[in-house]
Coordinates of C-alpha atoms in Angstrom, one line a residue:
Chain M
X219 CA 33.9 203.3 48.6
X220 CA 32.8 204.0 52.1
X221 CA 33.1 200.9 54.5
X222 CA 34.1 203.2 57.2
X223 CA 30.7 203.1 58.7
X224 CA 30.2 199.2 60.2
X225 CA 27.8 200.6 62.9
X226 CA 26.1 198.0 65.0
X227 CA 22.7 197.8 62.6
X228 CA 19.4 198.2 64.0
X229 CA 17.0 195.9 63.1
X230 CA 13.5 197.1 62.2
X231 CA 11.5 197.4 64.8
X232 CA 9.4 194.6 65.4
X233 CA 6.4 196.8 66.5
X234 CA 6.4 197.8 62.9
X235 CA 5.6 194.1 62.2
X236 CA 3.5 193.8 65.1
X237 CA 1.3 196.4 64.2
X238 CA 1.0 195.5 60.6
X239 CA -0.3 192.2 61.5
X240 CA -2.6 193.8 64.2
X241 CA -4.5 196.1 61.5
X242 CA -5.2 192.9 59.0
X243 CA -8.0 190.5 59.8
X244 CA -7.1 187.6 61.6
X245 CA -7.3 184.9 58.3
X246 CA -4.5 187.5 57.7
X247 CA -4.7 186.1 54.1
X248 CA -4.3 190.1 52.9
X249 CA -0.1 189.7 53.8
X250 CA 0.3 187.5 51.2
X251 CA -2.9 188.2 48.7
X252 CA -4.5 190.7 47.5
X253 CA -7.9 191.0 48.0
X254 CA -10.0 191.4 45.6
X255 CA -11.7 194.4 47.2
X256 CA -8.0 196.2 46.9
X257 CA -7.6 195.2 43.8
X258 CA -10.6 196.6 42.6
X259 CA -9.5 199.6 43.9
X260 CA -6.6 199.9 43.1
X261 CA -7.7 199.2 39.0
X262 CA -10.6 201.1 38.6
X263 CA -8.6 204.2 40.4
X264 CA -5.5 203.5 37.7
X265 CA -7.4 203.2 34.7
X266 CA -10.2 206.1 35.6
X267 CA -7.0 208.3 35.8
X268 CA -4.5 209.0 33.8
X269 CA -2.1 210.0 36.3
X270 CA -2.0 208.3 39.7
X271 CA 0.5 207.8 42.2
X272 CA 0.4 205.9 45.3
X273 CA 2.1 207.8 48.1
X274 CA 2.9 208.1 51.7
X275 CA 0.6 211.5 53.0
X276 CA -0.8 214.0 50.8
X277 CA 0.5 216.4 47.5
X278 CA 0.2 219.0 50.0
X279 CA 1.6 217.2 52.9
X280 CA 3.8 214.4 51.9
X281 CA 4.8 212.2 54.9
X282 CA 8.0 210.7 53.0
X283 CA 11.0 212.3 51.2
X284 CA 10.5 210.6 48.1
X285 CA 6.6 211.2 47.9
X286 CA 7.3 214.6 48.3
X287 CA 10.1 214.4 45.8
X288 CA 7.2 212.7 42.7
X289 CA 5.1 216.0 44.3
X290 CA 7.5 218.4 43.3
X291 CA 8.6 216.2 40.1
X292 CA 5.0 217.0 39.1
X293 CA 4.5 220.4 39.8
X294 CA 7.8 221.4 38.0
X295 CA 5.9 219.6 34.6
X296 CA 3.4 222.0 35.2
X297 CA 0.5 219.2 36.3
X298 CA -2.5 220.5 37.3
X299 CA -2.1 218.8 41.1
X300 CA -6.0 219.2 41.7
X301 CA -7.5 218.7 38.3
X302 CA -5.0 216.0 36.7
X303 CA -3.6 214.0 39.6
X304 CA -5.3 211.2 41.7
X305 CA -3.1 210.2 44.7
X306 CA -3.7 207.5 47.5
X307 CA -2.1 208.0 50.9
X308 CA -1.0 204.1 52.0
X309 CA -0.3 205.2 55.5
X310 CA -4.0 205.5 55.7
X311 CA -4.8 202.2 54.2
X312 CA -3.0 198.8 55.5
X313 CA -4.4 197.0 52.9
X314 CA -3.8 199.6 50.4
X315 CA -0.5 199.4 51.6
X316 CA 0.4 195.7 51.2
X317 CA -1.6 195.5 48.4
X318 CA -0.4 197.8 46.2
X319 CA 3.3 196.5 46.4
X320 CA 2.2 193.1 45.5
X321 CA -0.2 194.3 42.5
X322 CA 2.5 196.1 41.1
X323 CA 5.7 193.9 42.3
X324 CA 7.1 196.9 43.3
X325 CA 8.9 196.5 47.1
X326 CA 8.4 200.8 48.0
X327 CA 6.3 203.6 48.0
X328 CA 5.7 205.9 46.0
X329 CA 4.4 203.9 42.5
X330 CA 3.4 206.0 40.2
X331 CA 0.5 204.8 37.4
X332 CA 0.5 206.5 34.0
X333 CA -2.8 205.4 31.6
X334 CA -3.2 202.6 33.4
X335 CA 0.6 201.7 33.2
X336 CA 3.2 200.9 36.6
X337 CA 5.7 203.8 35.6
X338 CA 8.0 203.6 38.5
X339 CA 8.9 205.2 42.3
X340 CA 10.8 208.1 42.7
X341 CA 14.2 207.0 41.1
X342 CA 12.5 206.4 37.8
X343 CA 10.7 209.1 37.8
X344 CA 13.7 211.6 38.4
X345 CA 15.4 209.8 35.7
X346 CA 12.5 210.2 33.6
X347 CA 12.1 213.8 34.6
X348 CA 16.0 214.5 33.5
X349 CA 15.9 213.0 30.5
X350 CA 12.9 214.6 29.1
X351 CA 11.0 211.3 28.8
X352 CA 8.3 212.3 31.5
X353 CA 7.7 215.6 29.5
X354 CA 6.8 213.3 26.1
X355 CA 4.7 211.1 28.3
X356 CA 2.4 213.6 30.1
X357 CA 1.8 215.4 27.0
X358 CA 0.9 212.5 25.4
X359 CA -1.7 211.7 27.9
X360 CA -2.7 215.6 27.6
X361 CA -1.8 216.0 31.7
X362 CA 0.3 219.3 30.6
X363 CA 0.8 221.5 27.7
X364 CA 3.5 221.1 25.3
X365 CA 6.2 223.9 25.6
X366 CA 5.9 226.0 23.2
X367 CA 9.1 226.4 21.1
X368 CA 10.0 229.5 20.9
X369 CA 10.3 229.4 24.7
X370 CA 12.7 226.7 25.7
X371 CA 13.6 225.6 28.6
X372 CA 16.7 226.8 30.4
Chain C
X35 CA 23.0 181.4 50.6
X36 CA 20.2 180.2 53.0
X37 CA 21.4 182.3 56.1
X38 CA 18.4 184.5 56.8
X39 CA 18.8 188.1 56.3
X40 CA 18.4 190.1 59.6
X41 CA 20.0 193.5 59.1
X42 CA 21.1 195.1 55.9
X43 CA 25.1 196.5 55.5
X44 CA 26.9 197.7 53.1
X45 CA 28.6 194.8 52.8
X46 CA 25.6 192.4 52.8
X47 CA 24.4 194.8 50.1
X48 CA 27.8 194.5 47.8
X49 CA 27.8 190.4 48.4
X50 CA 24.5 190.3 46.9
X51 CA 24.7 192.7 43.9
X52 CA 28.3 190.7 42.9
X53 CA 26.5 187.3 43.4
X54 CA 23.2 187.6 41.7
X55 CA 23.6 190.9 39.5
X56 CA 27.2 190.0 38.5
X57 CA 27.9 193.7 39.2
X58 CA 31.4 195.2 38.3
X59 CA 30.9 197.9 40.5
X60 CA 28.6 198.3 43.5
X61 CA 28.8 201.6 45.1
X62 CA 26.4 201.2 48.3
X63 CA 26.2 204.2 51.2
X64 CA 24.5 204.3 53.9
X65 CA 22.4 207.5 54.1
X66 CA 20.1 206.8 57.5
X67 CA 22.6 208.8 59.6
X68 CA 22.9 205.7 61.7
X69 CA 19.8 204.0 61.7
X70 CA 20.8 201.5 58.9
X71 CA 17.5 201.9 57.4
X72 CA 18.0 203.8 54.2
X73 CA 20.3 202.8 51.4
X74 CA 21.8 204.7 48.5
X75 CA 23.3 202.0 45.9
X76 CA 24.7 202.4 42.4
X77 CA 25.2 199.1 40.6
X78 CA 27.4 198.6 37.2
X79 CA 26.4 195.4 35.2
X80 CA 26.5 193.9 32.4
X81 CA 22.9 192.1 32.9
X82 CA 21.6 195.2 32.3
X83 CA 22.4 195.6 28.9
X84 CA 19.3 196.8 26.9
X85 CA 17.2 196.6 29.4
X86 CA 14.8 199.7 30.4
X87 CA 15.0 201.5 33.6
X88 CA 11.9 199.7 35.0
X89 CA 13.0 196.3 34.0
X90 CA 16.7 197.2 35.6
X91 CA 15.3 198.0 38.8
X92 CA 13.0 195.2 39.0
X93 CA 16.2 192.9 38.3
X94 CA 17.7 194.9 41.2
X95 CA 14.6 194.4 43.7
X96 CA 14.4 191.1 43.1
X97 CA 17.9 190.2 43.6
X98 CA 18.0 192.3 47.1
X99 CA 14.4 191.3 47.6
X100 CA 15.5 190.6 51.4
X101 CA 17.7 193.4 51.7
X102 CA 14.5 195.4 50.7
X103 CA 12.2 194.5 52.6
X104 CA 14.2 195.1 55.9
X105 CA 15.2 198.7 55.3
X106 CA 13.0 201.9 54.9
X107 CA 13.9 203.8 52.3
X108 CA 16.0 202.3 48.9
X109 CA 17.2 204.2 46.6
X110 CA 18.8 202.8 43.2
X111 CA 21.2 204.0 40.5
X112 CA 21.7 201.2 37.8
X113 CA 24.3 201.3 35.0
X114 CA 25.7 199.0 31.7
X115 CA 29.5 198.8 32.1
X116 CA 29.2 201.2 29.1
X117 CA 27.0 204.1 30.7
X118 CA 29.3 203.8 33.7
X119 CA 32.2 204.3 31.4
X120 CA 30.8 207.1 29.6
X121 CA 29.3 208.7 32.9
X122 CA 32.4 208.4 34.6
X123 CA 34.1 210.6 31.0
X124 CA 32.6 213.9 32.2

């Protein structure tokens, strides 16, 4: 077990804060509810589409590790990234942002949405991905082919 | 436990897991490169004994709910004394 590092630890910046509070209306009520405006958003876009994740950037430009890490999660099942997949980028939406964690009591982004149903972030979804799970869900929901047997997978 | 959490350390991480998750074995690195912002953490425990991978992190979120919400990136590997076991075989 590594306890070599005790490094003096940073605190998060409080700009961070600062700026979060700036973006929200001054009733501020957003930081601790969801509005309703959000979470009509955030419902309609979750059970219009079968496949949804909330992410930080875009598929094609992910701003984060582990969004880009669902991207590629994805692509490797063979979704269709334009057709199949909905995605939200939080960093363009503070109320997105806030909101979303609360609505799905979920403390980081990405959150990925299956059918209407909070999956996971990116640690469930690799687990999911390894144990084959992932590949029984999306072709449930048709978002990819089966593989056809004769062609497994190495 | 009422002293307010203002940074997030490896061992601050381990105190917690042991407390609230009753965790046999915390494994908790610091991946940031320095920052102290991102977290890698494996956590053995019997609480999460037929529980699903969703409802074992959500046990884990909310018992480092604090820890959480200070760093920037969190990253979670959860075990049953018994996975752990058999992981730990191979």
């Amino acid at each position: 077990m590594s306890f070599l590092r005790t490094a003096t630890w940073a605190l998060r910046p409080s700009s961070q804060l600062l700026t979060r509070r700036a973006v929200l209306p001054a009733t501020s009520f957003a930081v601790r509810h969801l509005s309703d405006s959000t979470k009509k958003t955030i419902e309609d876009a979750i059970h219009n589409n079968k496949l949804v994740v909330f992410m930080k950037g875009t598929p094609d430009m992910p701003q984060c590790g582990f969004s880009r890490a669902v991207m590629q999660i994805l692509t490797v099942q063979g979704v269709d990234m334009k057709k199949s997949l909905k995605t939200f980028n939080i960093l363009a939406d503070e109320e997105l942002r806030s909101g979303i964690k609360e609505y799905s009591s979920w403390p980081t982004i990405p959150q990925v949405y299956i059918n209407g149903e909070f999956i996971g972030g990116c640690d469930i979804m690799l687990n999911l991905h390894q144990s084959g799970e992932l590949e029984s869900m999306l072709v449930k929901e048709g978002l990819v082919e089966p593989e056809p047997e004769e062609n497994p997978r190495a | 436990m009422s002293t307010p959490v203002t940074s997030v350390t490896i061992e601050s991480l381990t105190t917690a897991c042991n407390e609230r998750l009753e965790a046999t074995y915390v494994q908790a690195k610091d991946i940031s490169g320095g920052c102290g912002q991102n977290f890698e953490i494996i956590i053995v425990s019997p609480m999460f004994e037929g529980k699903s991978t969703l409802q074992k992190h959500r046990l884990v979120n909310e018992a480092l709910k604090e820890q959480i919400a200070l760093v920037h990136a969190f990253s979670q590997k959860t075990y049953t004394p018994a996975q752990w076991e058999a992981l730990s075989q191979q």
